Every structure is written in C-alpha cells, then in structure tokens.
PDB file of C-alpha atoms in Angstrom:
ATOM      1  CA  UNK P  89      26.139  28.637  11.243  1.00  0.00           C
ATOM      2  CA  UNK P  90      22.408  28.686  11.959  1.00  0.00           C
ATOM      3  CA  UNK P  91      20.187  25.742  10.968  1.00  0.00           C
ATOM      4  CA  UNK P  92      16.602  26.927  10.892  1.00  0.00           C
ATOM      5  CA  UNK P  93      13.736  24.739  12.011  1.00  0.00           C
ATOM      6  CA  UNK P  94      11.065  24.157   9.339  1.00  0.00           C
ATOM      7  CA  UNK P  95       8.930  27.275   8.931  1.00  0.00           C
ATOM      8  CA  UNK P  96       6.547  27.659  11.831  1.00  0.00           C
ATOM      9  CA  UNK P  97       7.776  24.492  13.552  1.00  0.00           C
ATOM     10  CA  UNK P  98       9.226  24.516  17.037  1.00  0.00           C
ATOM     11  CA  UNK P  99      12.450  22.756  17.942  1.00  0.00           C
ATOM     12  CA  UNK P 100      13.491  21.975  21.502  1.00  0.00           C
ATOM     13  CA  UNK P 101      16.442  20.103  22.956  1.00  0.00           C
ATOM     14  CA  UNK P 102      17.861  18.270  25.950  1.00  0.00           C
ATOM     15  CA  UNK P 103      21.572  18.665  26.654  1.00  0.00           C
ATOM     16  CA  UNK P 104      22.876  16.422  29.457  1.00  0.00           C
ATOM     17  CA  UNK P 105      26.480  16.221  30.627  1.00  0.00           C
ATOM     18  CA  UNK P 106      27.833  12.633  30.561  1.00  0.00           C
ATOM     19  CA  UNK P 107      29.258  12.754  34.084  1.00  0.00           C
ATOM     20  CA  UNK P 108      27.204   9.778  35.255  1.00  0.00           C
ATOM     21  CA  UNK P 109      23.877   8.015  34.647  1.00  0.00           C
ATOM     22  CA  UNK P 110      20.632   9.910  34.085  1.00  0.00           C
ATOM     23  CA  UNK P 111      19.349  11.050  37.483  1.00  0.00           C
ATOM     24  CA  UNK P 112      15.850  12.108  38.431  1.00  0.00           C
ATOM     25  CA  UNK P 113      16.593  15.842  38.351  1.00  0.00           C
ATOM     26  CA  UNK P 114      17.833  15.521  34.775  1.00  0.00           C
ATOM     27  CA  UNK P 115      14.824  13.386  33.880  1.00  0.00           C
ATOM     28  CA  UNK P 116      12.544  16.255  34.939  1.00  0.00           C
ATOM     29  CA  UNK P 117      14.347  18.571  32.492  1.00  0.00           C
ATOM     30  CA  UNK P 118      14.159  15.942  29.746  1.00  0.00           C
ATOM     31  CA  UNK P 119      10.431  15.303  30.296  1.00  0.00           C
ATOM     32  CA  UNK P 120       9.612  19.030  30.387  1.00  0.00           C
ATOM     33  CA  UNK P 121      11.539  19.897  27.238  1.00  0.00           C
ATOM     34  CA  UNK P 122      10.269  16.819  25.371  1.00  0.00           C
ATOM     35  CA  UNK P 123       6.629  17.376  26.305  1.00  0.00           C
ATOM     36  CA  UNK P 124       6.791  21.072  25.429  1.00  0.00           C
ATOM     37  CA  UNK P 125       8.212  20.393  21.965  1.00  0.00           C
ATOM     38  CA  UNK P 126       6.186  17.314  21.077  1.00  0.00           C
ATOM     39  CA  UNK P 127       2.832  18.659  22.347  1.00  0.00           C
ATOM     40  CA  UNK P 128       3.280  21.561  19.912  1.00  0.00           C
ATOM     41  CA  UNK P 129       4.072  19.192  17.022  1.00  0.00           C
ATOM     42  CA  UNK P 130       7.735  20.189  17.154  1.00  0.00           C
ATOM     43  CA  UNK P 131      11.084  18.440  17.011  1.00  0.00           C
ATOM     44  CA  UNK P 132      13.223  17.437  19.998  1.00  0.00           C
ATOM     45  CA  UNK P 133      16.993  17.062  19.765  1.00  0.00           C
ATOM     46  CA  UNK P 134      19.571  15.584  22.144  1.00  0.00           C
ATOM     47  CA  UNK P 135      23.052  17.075  22.544  1.00  0.00           C
ATOM     48  CA  UNK P 136      25.806  15.736  24.808  1.00  0.00           C
ATOM     49  CA  UNK P 137      27.608  18.541  26.607  1.00  0.00           C
ATOM     50  CA  UNK P 138      30.917  16.680  26.814  1.00  0.00           C
ATOM     51  CA  UNK P 139      33.372  19.572  26.471  1.00  0.00           C
ATOM     52  CA  UNK P 140      34.742  19.060  29.983  1.00  0.00           C
ATOM     53  CA  UNK P 141      36.440  15.772  29.197  1.00  0.00           C
ATOM     54  CA  UNK P 142      38.161  15.352  32.608  1.00  0.00           C
ATOM     55  CA  UNK P 143      34.713  15.183  34.260  1.00  0.00           C
ATOM     56  CA  UNK P 144      33.238  12.744  31.739  1.00  0.00           C
ATOM     57  CA  UNK P 145      32.519   9.205  32.963  1.00  0.00           C
ATOM     58  CA  UNK P 146      33.324   6.552  30.333  1.00  0.00           C
ATOM     59  CA  UNK P 147      30.140   4.980  29.006  1.00  0.00           C
ATOM     60  CA  UNK P 148      27.863   7.580  30.621  1.00  0.00           C
ATOM     61  CA  UNK P 149      26.704   9.109  27.324  1.00  0.00           C
ATOM     62  CA  UNK P 150      25.543   5.747  25.963  1.00  0.00           C
ATOM     63  CA  UNK P 151      23.901   4.907  29.284  1.00  0.00           C
ATOM     64  CA  UNK P 152      21.976   8.210  29.264  1.00  0.00           C
ATOM     65  CA  UNK P 153      20.778   7.576  25.720  1.00  0.00           C
ATOM     66  CA  UNK P 154      19.580   4.056  26.587  1.00  0.00           C
ATOM     67  CA  UNK P 155      17.666   5.423  29.570  1.00  0.00           C
ATOM     68  CA  UNK P 156      16.051   8.167  27.475  1.00  0.00           C
ATOM     69  CA  UNK P 157      14.908   5.560  24.965  1.00  0.00           C
ATOM     70  CA  UNK P 158      13.498   3.372  27.739  1.00  0.00           C
ATOM     71  CA  UNK P 159      11.561   6.419  28.987  1.00  0.00           C
ATOM     72  CA  UNK P 160      10.025   6.935  25.550  1.00  0.00           C
ATOM     73  CA  UNK P 161      12.056  10.125  25.051  1.00  0.00           C
ATOM     74  CA  UNK P 162      12.942   9.526  21.417  1.00  0.00           C
ATOM     75  CA  UNK P 163      14.884  12.289  19.685  1.00  0.00           C
ATOM     76  CA  UNK P 164      14.944  13.578  16.127  1.00  0.00           C
ATOM     77  CA  UNK P 165      18.064  13.307  13.974  1.00  0.00           C
ATOM     78  CA  UNK P 166      21.450  12.283  15.315  1.00  0.00           C
ATOM     79  CA  UNK P 167      22.855  13.061  18.750  1.00  0.00           C
ATOM     80  CA  UNK P 168      25.296  15.992  18.713  1.00  0.00           C
ATOM     81  CA  UNK P 169      28.489  15.944  20.803  1.00  0.00           C
ATOM     82  CA  UNK P 170      30.088  19.220  21.827  1.00  0.00           C
ATOM     83  CA  UNK P 171      33.543  17.648  21.812  1.00  0.00           C
ATOM     84  CA  UNK P 172      33.207  17.298  18.018  1.00  0.00           C
ATOM     85  CA  UNK P 173      32.136  20.913  17.448  1.00  0.00           C
ATOM     86  CA  UNK P 174      35.159  22.895  18.637  1.00  0.00           C
ATOM     87  CA  UNK P 175      35.741  24.398  15.179  1.00  0.00           C
ATOM     88  CA  UNK P 176      32.383  26.191  15.524  1.00  0.00           C
ATOM     89  CA  UNK P 177      33.401  27.670  18.888  1.00  0.00           C
ATOM     90  CA  UNK P 178      36.796  28.748  17.563  1.00  0.00           C
ATOM     91  CA  UNK P 179      35.098  30.452  14.620  1.00  0.00           C
ATOM     92  CA  UNK P 180      32.767  32.346  16.944  1.00  0.00           C
ATOM     93  CA  UNK P 181      35.707  33.585  19.027  1.00  0.00           C
ATOM     94  CA  UNK P 182      37.462  34.770  15.871  1.00  0.00           C
ATOM     95  CA  UNK P 183      34.319  36.692  14.932  1.00  0.00           C
ATOM     96  CA  UNK P 184      34.194  38.309  18.373  1.00  0.00           C
ATOM     97  CA  UNK P 185      37.907  39.161  18.191  1.00  0.00           C
ATOM     98  CA  UNK P 186      37.311  40.922  14.879  1.00  0.00           C
ATOM     99  CA  UNK P 187      34.584  42.963  16.592  1.00  0.00           C
ATOM    100  CA  UNK P 188      36.904  43.893  19.472  1.00  0.00           C
ATOM    101  CA  UNK P 189      34.626  42.202  21.994  1.00  0.00           C
ATOM    102  CA  UNK P 190      37.139  39.881  23.681  1.00  0.00           C
ATOM    103  CA  UNK P 191      40.426  40.214  25.539  1.00  0.00           C
ATOM    104  CA  UNK P 192      42.928  37.929  27.285  1.00  0.00           C
ATOM    105  CA  UNK P 193      42.854  37.719  31.065  1.00  0.00           C
ATOM    106  CA  UNK P 194      45.717  36.661  33.327  1.00  0.00           C
ATOM    107  CA  UNK P 195      43.767  36.530  36.600  1.00  0.00           C
ATOM    108  CA  UNK P 196      43.492  33.426  38.744  1.00  0.00           C
ATOM    109  CA  UNK P 197      40.290  32.448  40.542  1.00  0.00           C
ATOM    110  CA  UNK P 198      41.893  33.390  43.839  1.00  0.00           C
ATOM    111  CA  UNK P 199      42.749  36.876  42.583  1.00  0.00           C
ATOM    112  CA  UNK P 200      39.211  37.403  41.294  1.00  0.00           C
ATOM    113  CA  UNK P 201      37.816  36.180  44.602  1.00  0.00           C
ATOM    114  CA  UNK P 202      39.957  38.690  46.476  1.00  0.00           C
ATOM    115  CA  UNK P 203      39.271  41.622  44.146  1.00  0.00           C
ATOM    116  CA  UNK P 204      35.692  41.052  42.978  1.00  0.00           C
ATOM    117  CA  UNK P 205      32.490  42.080  44.695  1.00  0.00           C
ATOM    118  CA  UNK P 206      30.158  39.210  45.644  1.00  0.00           C
ATOM    119  CA  UNK P 207      27.540  38.358  43.030  1.00  0.00           C
ATOM    120  CA  UNK P 208      24.675  35.899  42.685  1.00  0.00           C
ATOM    121  CA  UNK P 209      26.950  33.303  41.058  1.00  0.00           C
ATOM    122  CA  UNK P 210      30.279  34.091  42.696  1.00  0.00           C
ATOM    123  CA  UNK P 211      32.669  37.047  42.608  1.00  0.00           C
ATOM    124  CA  UNK P 212      31.991  39.686  39.944  1.00  0.00           C
ATOM    125  CA  UNK P 213      34.996  40.059  37.672  1.00  0.00           C
ATOM    126  CA  UNK P 214      36.484  43.513  38.448  1.00  0.00           C
ATOM    127  CA  UNK P 215      37.868  44.181  34.960  1.00  0.00           C
ATOM    128  CA  UNK P 216      41.501  43.855  35.999  1.00  0.00           C
ATOM    129  CA  UNK P 217      42.800  42.964  32.508  1.00  0.00           C
ATOM    130  CA  UNK P 218      40.281  44.955  30.469  1.00  0.00           C
ATOM    131  CA  UNK P 219      42.857  47.553  29.394  1.00  0.00           C
ATOM    132  CA  UNK P 220      45.589  44.996  28.787  1.00  0.00           C
ATOM    133  CA  UNK P 221      47.662  42.496  30.715  1.00  0.00           C
ATOM    134  CA  UNK P 222      49.931  43.849  33.419  1.00  0.00           C
ATOM    135  CA  UNK P 223      53.674  43.586  32.705  1.00  0.00           C
ATOM    136  CA  UNK P 224      54.902  40.062  33.289  1.00  0.00           C
ATOM    137  CA  UNK P 225      51.405  38.528  33.273  1.00  0.00           C
ATOM    138  CA  UNK P 226      50.657  35.720  30.838  1.00  0.00           C
ATOM    139  CA  UNK P 227      47.161  35.253  29.371  1.00  0.00           C
ATOM    140  CA  UNK P 228      45.124  32.490  30.973  1.00  0.00           C
ATOM    141  CA  UNK P 229      41.526  32.842  29.820  1.00  0.00           C
ATOM    142  CA  UNK P 230      39.634  34.846  27.202  1.00  0.00           C
ATOM    143  CA  UNK P 231      36.768  37.122  28.299  1.00  0.00           C
ATOM    144  CA  UNK P 232      33.870  38.866  26.580  1.00  0.00           C
ATOM    145  CA  UNK P 233      33.387  42.584  27.171  1.00  0.00           C
ATOM    146  CA  UNK P 234      29.948  42.347  28.751  1.00  0.00           C
ATOM    147  CA  UNK P 235      28.978  46.015  28.600  1.00  0.00           C
ATOM    148  CA  UNK P 236      25.819  46.964  26.749  1.00  0.00           C
ATOM    149  CA  UNK P 237      22.177  47.741  27.411  1.00  0.00           C
ATOM    150  CA  UNK P 238      20.416  45.979  30.251  1.00  0.00           C
ATOM    151  CA  UNK P 239      19.167  42.586  29.110  1.00  0.00           C
ATOM    152  CA  UNK P 240      15.459  41.876  29.369  1.00  0.00           C
ATOM    153  CA  UNK P 241      13.464  38.807  28.400  1.00  0.00           C
ATOM    154  CA  UNK P 242      10.250  37.064  29.397  1.00  0.00           C
ATOM    155  CA  UNK P 243      10.774  33.614  30.807  1.00  0.00           C
ATOM    156  CA  UNK P 244       7.831  31.367  29.964  1.00  0.00           C
ATOM    157  CA  UNK P 245       7.630  30.157  33.576  1.00  0.00           C
ATOM    158  CA  UNK P 246       9.206  32.900  35.711  1.00  0.00           C
ATOM    159  CA  UNK P 247       7.919  35.907  33.777  1.00  0.00           C
ATOM    160  CA  UNK P 248       9.819  39.148  33.028  1.00  0.00           C
ATOM    161  CA  UNK P 249      13.555  39.116  33.823  1.00  0.00           C
ATOM    162  CA  UNK P 250      16.121  41.909  33.700  1.00  0.00           C
ATOM    163  CA  UNK P 251      19.861  41.953  34.285  1.00  0.00           C
ATOM    164  CA  UNK P 252      22.734  44.361  33.747  1.00  0.00           C
ATOM    165  CA  UNK P 253      25.313  41.736  32.824  1.00  0.00           C
ATOM    166  CA  UNK P 254      28.319  43.992  33.321  1.00  0.00           C
ATOM    167  CA  UNK P 255      27.215  44.906  36.850  1.00  0.00           C
ATOM    168  CA  UNK P 256      25.827  41.507  37.873  1.00  0.00           C
ATOM    169  CA  UNK P 257      28.575  39.276  36.461  1.00  0.00           C
ATOM    170  CA  UNK P 258      31.258  41.352  34.789  1.00  0.00           C
ATOM    171  CA  UNK P 259      33.198  40.359  31.695  1.00  0.00           C
ATOM    172  CA  UNK P 260      32.794  36.593  31.501  1.00  0.00           C
ATOM    173  CA  UNK P 261      34.971  33.760  30.264  1.00  0.00           C
ATOM    174  CA  UNK P 262      34.614  32.323  26.762  1.00  0.00           C
ATOM    175  CA  UNK P 263      37.744  30.170  26.800  1.00  0.00           C
ATOM    176  CA  UNK P 264      39.025  28.786  30.070  1.00  0.00           C
ATOM    177  CA  UNK P 265      42.559  28.721  31.431  1.00  0.00           C
ATOM    178  CA  UNK P 266      42.769  25.005  30.554  1.00  0.00           C
ATOM    179  CA  UNK P 267      42.020  25.824  26.909  1.00  0.00           C
ATOM    180  CA  UNK P 268      38.461  24.466  26.936  1.00  0.00           C
ATOM    181  CA  UNK P 269      35.640  26.577  25.534  1.00  0.00           C
ATOM    182  CA  UNK P 270      33.275  27.778  28.243  1.00  0.00           C
ATOM    183  CA  UNK P 271      29.677  26.624  28.586  1.00  0.00           C
ATOM    184  CA  UNK P 272      28.225  30.087  27.897  1.00  0.00           C
ATOM    185  CA  UNK P 273      29.851  30.187  24.466  1.00  0.00           C
ATOM    186  CA  UNK P 274      29.261  26.580  23.489  1.00  0.00           C
ATOM    187  CA  UNK P 275      25.566  26.541  24.375  1.00  0.00           C
ATOM    188  CA  UNK P 276      24.865  29.703  22.367  1.00  0.00           C
ATOM    189  CA  UNK P 277      26.695  28.434  19.287  1.00  0.00           C
ATOM    190  CA  UNK P 278      25.126  24.981  19.487  1.00  0.00           C
ATOM    191  CA  UNK P 279      21.573  26.265  19.923  1.00  0.00           C
ATOM    192  CA  UNK P 280      21.988  28.525  16.902  1.00  0.00           C
ATOM    193  CA  UNK P 281      23.684  25.851  14.778  1.00  0.00           C
ATOM    194  CA  UNK P 282      20.884  23.384  15.552  1.00  0.00           C
ATOM    195  CA  UNK P 283      18.085  25.878  14.962  1.00  0.00           C
ATOM    196  CA  UNK P 284      16.671  25.578  18.485  1.00  0.00           C
ATOM    197  CA  UNK P 285      13.590  27.786  18.871  1.00  0.00           C
ATOM    198  CA  UNK P 286      12.469  26.921  22.418  1.00  0.00           C
ATOM    199  CA  UNK P 287      14.800  26.187  25.331  1.00  0.00           C
ATOM    200  CA  UNK P 288      13.219  24.455  28.328  1.00  0.00           C
ATOM    201  CA  UNK P 289      15.758  23.618  31.041  1.00  0.00           C
ATOM    202  CA  UNK P 290      16.451  23.775  34.777  1.00  0.00           C
ATOM    203  CA  UNK P 291      16.127  26.965  36.803  1.00  0.00           C
ATOM    204  CA  UNK P 292      19.792  26.770  37.827  1.00  0.00           C
ATOM    205  CA  UNK P 293      20.504  28.305  34.400  1.00  0.00           C
ATOM    206  CA  UNK P 294      18.058  31.204  34.692  1.00  0.00           C
ATOM    207  CA  UNK P 295      20.786  33.654  35.761  1.00  0.00           C
ATOM    208  CA  UNK P 296      22.978  32.501  32.853  1.00  0.00           C
ATOM    209  CA  UNK P 297      20.401  33.441  30.243  1.00  0.00           C
ATOM    210  CA  UNK P 298      21.281  37.180  30.053  1.00  0.00           C
ATOM    211  CA  UNK P 299      24.909  36.266  29.298  1.00  0.00           C
ATOM    212  CA  UNK P 300      23.733  34.032  26.490  1.00  0.00           C
ATOM    213  CA  UNK P 301      21.457  36.759  25.152  1.00  0.00           C
ATOM    214  CA  UNK P 302      24.417  39.169  25.213  1.00  0.00           C
ATOM    215  CA  UNK P 303      26.471  36.712  23.173  1.00  0.00           C
ATOM    216  CA  UNK P 304      23.610  36.158  20.729  1.00  0.00           C
ATOM    217  CA  UNK P 305      23.369  39.915  20.183  1.00  0.00           C
ATOM    218  CA  UNK P 306      27.131  40.254  19.653  1.00  0.00           C
ATOM    219  CA  UNK P 307      27.153  37.445  17.084  1.00  0.00           C
ATOM    220  CA  UNK P 308      23.896  38.397  15.345  1.00  0.00           C
ATOM    221  CA  UNK P 309      22.213  35.107  16.266  1.00  0.00           C
ATOM    222  CA  UNK P 310      18.462  34.517  16.704  1.00  0.00           C
ATOM    223  CA  UNK P 311      17.011  34.525  20.220  1.00  0.00           C
ATOM    224  CA  UNK P 312      15.078  31.413  21.266  1.00  0.00           C
ATOM    225  CA  UNK P 313      12.339  31.483  23.884  1.00  0.00           C
ATOM    226  CA  UNK P 314      13.292  30.342  27.375  1.00  0.00           C
ATOM    227  CA  UNK P 315      11.453  28.487  30.112  1.00  0.00           C
ATOM    228  CA  UNK P 316      13.205  27.411  33.311  1.00  0.00           C
ATOM    229  CA  UNK P 317      11.806  24.375  35.101  1.00  0.00           C
ATOM    230  CA  UNK P 318      11.825  23.852  38.881  1.00  0.00           C
ATOM    231  CA  UNK P 319      14.866  22.179  40.356  1.00  0.00           C
ATOM    232  CA  UNK P 320      14.404  19.024  42.365  1.00  0.00           C
ATOM    233  CA  UNK P 321      16.100  19.427  45.751  1.00  0.00           C
ATOM    234  CA  UNK P 322      16.566  17.245  48.771  1.00  0.00           C
ATOM    235  CA  UNK P 323      15.365  18.383  52.193  1.00  0.00           C
ATOM    236  CA  UNK P 324      18.712  20.074  52.812  1.00  0.00           C
ATOM    237  CA  UNK P 325      18.213  22.301  49.765  1.00  0.00           C
ATOM    238  CA  UNK P 326      20.791  20.553  47.583  1.00  0.00           C
ATOM    239  CA  UNK P 327      20.210  19.584  43.948  1.00  0.00           C
ATOM    240  CA  UNK P 328      19.535  15.886  43.743  1.00  0.00           C
ATOM    241  CA  UNK P 329      22.476  15.453  41.374  1.00  0.00           C
ATOM    242  CA  UNK P 330      24.695  16.457  44.305  1.00  0.00           C
ATOM    243  CA  UNK P 331      22.825  14.323  46.848  1.00  0.00           C
ATOM    244  CA  UNK P 332      22.885  10.646  47.701  1.00  0.00           C
ATOM    245  CA  UNK P 333      19.078  10.739  47.525  1.00  0.00           C
ATOM    246  CA  UNK P 334      19.202  10.945  43.728  1.00  0.00           C
ATOM    247  CA  UNK P 335      19.518   7.403  42.436  1.00  0.00           C
ATOM    248  CA  UNK P 336      19.808   6.736  38.700  1.00  0.00           C
ATOM    249  CA  UNK P 337      16.569   6.389  36.758  1.00  0.00           C
ATOM    250  CA  UNK P 338      15.855   2.719  36.129  1.00  0.00           C
ATOM    251  CA  UNK P 339      15.805   1.879  32.438  1.00  0.00           C
ATOM    252  CA  UNK P 340      14.215  -1.456  33.357  1.00  0.00           C
ATOM    253  CA  UNK P 341      11.205   0.182  35.049  1.00  0.00           C
ATOM    254  CA  UNK P 342      11.044   3.882  34.085  1.00  0.00           C
ATOM    255  CA  UNK P 343       7.297   4.471  34.446  1.00  0.00           C
ATOM    256  CA  UNK P 344       7.351   5.350  38.191  1.00  0.00           C
ATOM    257  CA  UNK P 345      10.070   7.959  37.593  1.00  0.00           C
ATOM    258  CA  UNK P 346       8.132   9.421  34.641  1.00  0.00           C
ATOM    259  CA  UNK P 347       5.021   9.816  36.803  1.00  0.00           C
ATOM    260  CA  UNK P 348       7.069  11.485  39.559  1.00  0.00           C
ATOM    261  CA  UNK P 349       8.646  13.861  37.035  1.00  0.00           C
ATOM    262  CA  UNK P 350       5.181  14.700  35.703  1.00  0.00           C
ATOM    263  CA  UNK P 351       4.096  15.598  39.252  1.00  0.00           C
ATOM    264  CA  UNK P 352       7.182  17.786  39.839  1.00  0.00           C
ATOM    265  CA  UNK P 353       6.221  19.653  36.666  1.00  0.00           C
ATOM    266  CA  UNK P 354       2.821  20.448  38.174  1.00  0.00           C
ATOM    267  CA  UNK P 355       0.866  18.497  35.586  1.00  0.00           C
ATOM    268  CA  UNK P 356      -2.516  16.890  36.232  1.00  0.00           C
ATOM    269  CA  UNK P 357      -2.116  13.159  36.914  1.00  0.00           C
ATOM    270  CA  UNK P 358      -3.565  10.593  34.516  1.00  0.00           C
ATOM    271  CA  UNK P 359      -7.107   9.497  35.516  1.00  0.00           C
ATOM    272  CA  UNK P 360      -5.876   5.902  35.705  1.00  0.00           C
ATOM    273  CA  UNK P 361      -2.412   4.419  36.021  1.00  0.00           C
ATOM    274  CA  UNK P 362      -0.963   3.976  32.495  1.00  0.00           C
ATOM    275  CA  UNK P 363      -0.095   0.398  31.694  1.00  0.00           C
ATOM    276  CA  UNK P 364       3.249   1.213  30.088  1.00  0.00           C
ATOM    277  CA  UNK P 365       5.484   4.039  28.847  1.00  0.00           C
ATOM    278  CA  UNK P 366       3.817   4.434  25.409  1.00  0.00           C
ATOM    279  CA  UNK P 367       0.403   4.669  27.093  1.00  0.00           C
ATOM    280  CA  UNK P 368       1.766   7.349  29.434  1.00  0.00           C
ATOM    281  CA  UNK P 369       3.018   9.490  26.551  1.00  0.00           C
ATOM    282  CA  UNK P 370      -0.146   8.969  24.493  1.00  0.00           C
ATOM    283  CA  UNK P 371      -2.035  10.580  27.356  1.00  0.00           C
ATOM    284  CA  UNK P 372       0.604  13.060  28.522  1.00  0.00           C
ATOM    285  CA  UNK P 373       1.244  14.798  25.205  1.00  0.00           C
ATOM    286  CA  UNK P 374      -2.421  15.714  24.872  1.00  0.00           C
ATOM    287  CA  UNK P 375      -2.523  17.128  28.411  1.00  0.00           C
ATOM    288  CA  UNK P 376       0.777  19.033  28.699  1.00  0.00           C
ATOM    289  CA  UNK P 377       0.200  22.530  30.087  1.00  0.00           C
ATOM    290  CA  UNK P 378       3.245  24.754  30.617  1.00  0.00           C
ATOM    291  CA  UNK P 379       1.147  27.215  32.629  1.00  0.00           C
ATOM    292  CA  UNK P 380       0.887  24.573  35.374  1.00  0.00           C
ATOM    293  CA  UNK P 381       4.674  24.298  35.831  1.00  0.00           C
ATOM    294  CA  UNK P 382       5.610  25.840  39.195  1.00  0.00           C
ATOM    295  CA  UNK P 383       8.180  28.621  39.466  1.00  0.00           C
ATOM    296  CA  UNK P 384       9.332  27.302  42.856  1.00  0.00           C
ATOM    297  CA  UNK P 385      11.720  24.409  43.398  1.00  0.00           C
ATOM    298  CA  UNK P 386      10.356  21.066  44.529  1.00  0.00           C
ATOM    299  CA  UNK P 387      11.082  17.999  46.588  1.00  0.00           C
ATOM    300  CA  UNK P 388      11.213  14.648  44.748  1.00  0.00           C
ATOM    301  CA  UNK P 389       7.492  14.042  45.276  1.00  0.00           C
ATOM    302  CA  UNK P 390       6.555  17.379  43.699  1.00  0.00           C
ATOM    303  CA  UNK P 391       5.772  19.215  46.941  1.00  0.00           C
ATOM    304  CA  UNK P 392       7.343  22.712  47.225  1.00  0.00           C
ATOM    305  CA  UNK P 393      10.524  23.272  49.210  1.00  0.00           C
ATOM    306  CA  UNK P 394      10.560  25.649  52.161  1.00  0.00           C
ATOM    307  CA  UNK P 395      13.155  27.932  50.560  1.00  0.00           C
TER     308      UNK P 395
END
C-alpha cells in the first residue's frame, strides 16, 4: 500500500476539494506546502479530494489545476483522485475489521447531539453502539474504536500537541451513513499510498491529526511530519472559503495573490517586485523559512486576527 519517497527525499502534497474555484485561503495552503517541499529539494504532489460527489462542482477540478499551473505550482507525477481509490479504502476497513477495531453504528446525528458531551469539533460520540446494535436498530455508519494511549506529536509550526482521542472525540466514523468513506480514513490511506513524508496544510485540520495518527498506528503505516498553516479569516472570524470576501484567484494575473499568500505565511518580502511568476518562485524558494510562519490566524493582508 505504501509508496516510499526516494531515500532521503521529502514529498509533500496539496489536496483541494473540487467544490469551486481555487480561493485565496486554499492558495495559502498550496503555496506553503509547495515552498516547503521544493525548498528542500523534494517532490510535491496534487490530489483531488473528490469523495463527496454531491458537493463537487462540475469542472472545478480542472479549473483548480489550471489556476495552480498559472501560479507556477507545478506538481510531480499525475494528479490522484480519491473517487478512483475506493478499493484502497475498502481494503483498509477489511484490515481493521480483522483486527476487531471497527463496529457498526446505528446512531443518527441528532441522537449523538442529544447524548454526547460537547467537544472541540462537535458532540463527543458516547459509545452507544460499542457493545452491539440495540434490537431493531439497523447499521448506518462504521466507527473505529478510538481507545489507546494518548496521542502526542510535534507540529512544525504549533509545537508539541497531545490528545486523548477517545475522550476528546470518541469512536469516529470511517464509513458514513451514505456509504461514502470518511475523510479521516481516506487521507491516511492516500498519504501512505503516495509516500507523503511531510504534510503542510491549514490549521483547521490540527485537531484531526491525532485521529489520523491513531489510524496510522492501527494499520502499521508510517507517520509523516505535520505543519499546520494559519487560516485566512475575514473580520468576522469566518474562513474566507465561507465568506463573500474570498474571490477566486485570478489565473490571468496570479502574482498579486502569490505575494499576498507569501505575506500571510510570514515570509520576508522580495527586495523588489518580481516581474512575473517564475521570477517570484526563483527568489521565493531560496528564501522560504518555515520558522517565520505564524501560529495565529490572519486577515487577508497577513495581519493577525483579534481572536
């Protein structure tokens, strides 16, 4: 299942969801992951997270790829599509079933909301179906038994992190009630299958990382390094992808957006305005410094938010 990067070589990735055009918040994640991989002489892959087909916008994947190319964000190899990799996810679930790590759950979201304690990312699953489905209940989703030692890791931007997954989240979903494989499973399997060594992505996924580390441990998969970039918020504290402020990145004139993304990432500005996108990257890849990336979220101009 695991495709190793060449010995000693780093491999990063960018994994957008094709639910619309590339927005500025996503560009920040793309620039950060690309710069981190390329500045170290590593590879950079692109993967479309298109499992949730009802949310996919026709043509969005191709539009995102065209915009990445216009921004000089050229990837290695072929683009991977999650919708074509379901056999890998099914195989992983079968492996977990053989280990006794999963069980069917008949609970609805409403029932979990009523019975679960509040957590950082919603109600904590109370373990209702852990010992088996109640009489008359049909299975809806499939959950991982999340118990195990407390998870610890060092985020390259946010520093040491610890989480007791069972207490903070509870047993979490691997296959949804609609039959689709859940993000937590798919991202772990894909990163391992593609030999990703360094994951650089948005801070909205920081709290998800312990769940992914739990899955990696259960499946005997290697653990990449993680770095979580600042989110770009509007002045009301909303992610730009959920705000009217966030207009699509212009493929016709991407340089201004690249310079703004560079500022959000806390990087020193070029001494003179680059004349074009190749000139920007020629300079930027020799000056990338992950230690300058802020741990706080930012406004579109790079200034910190109040929260």
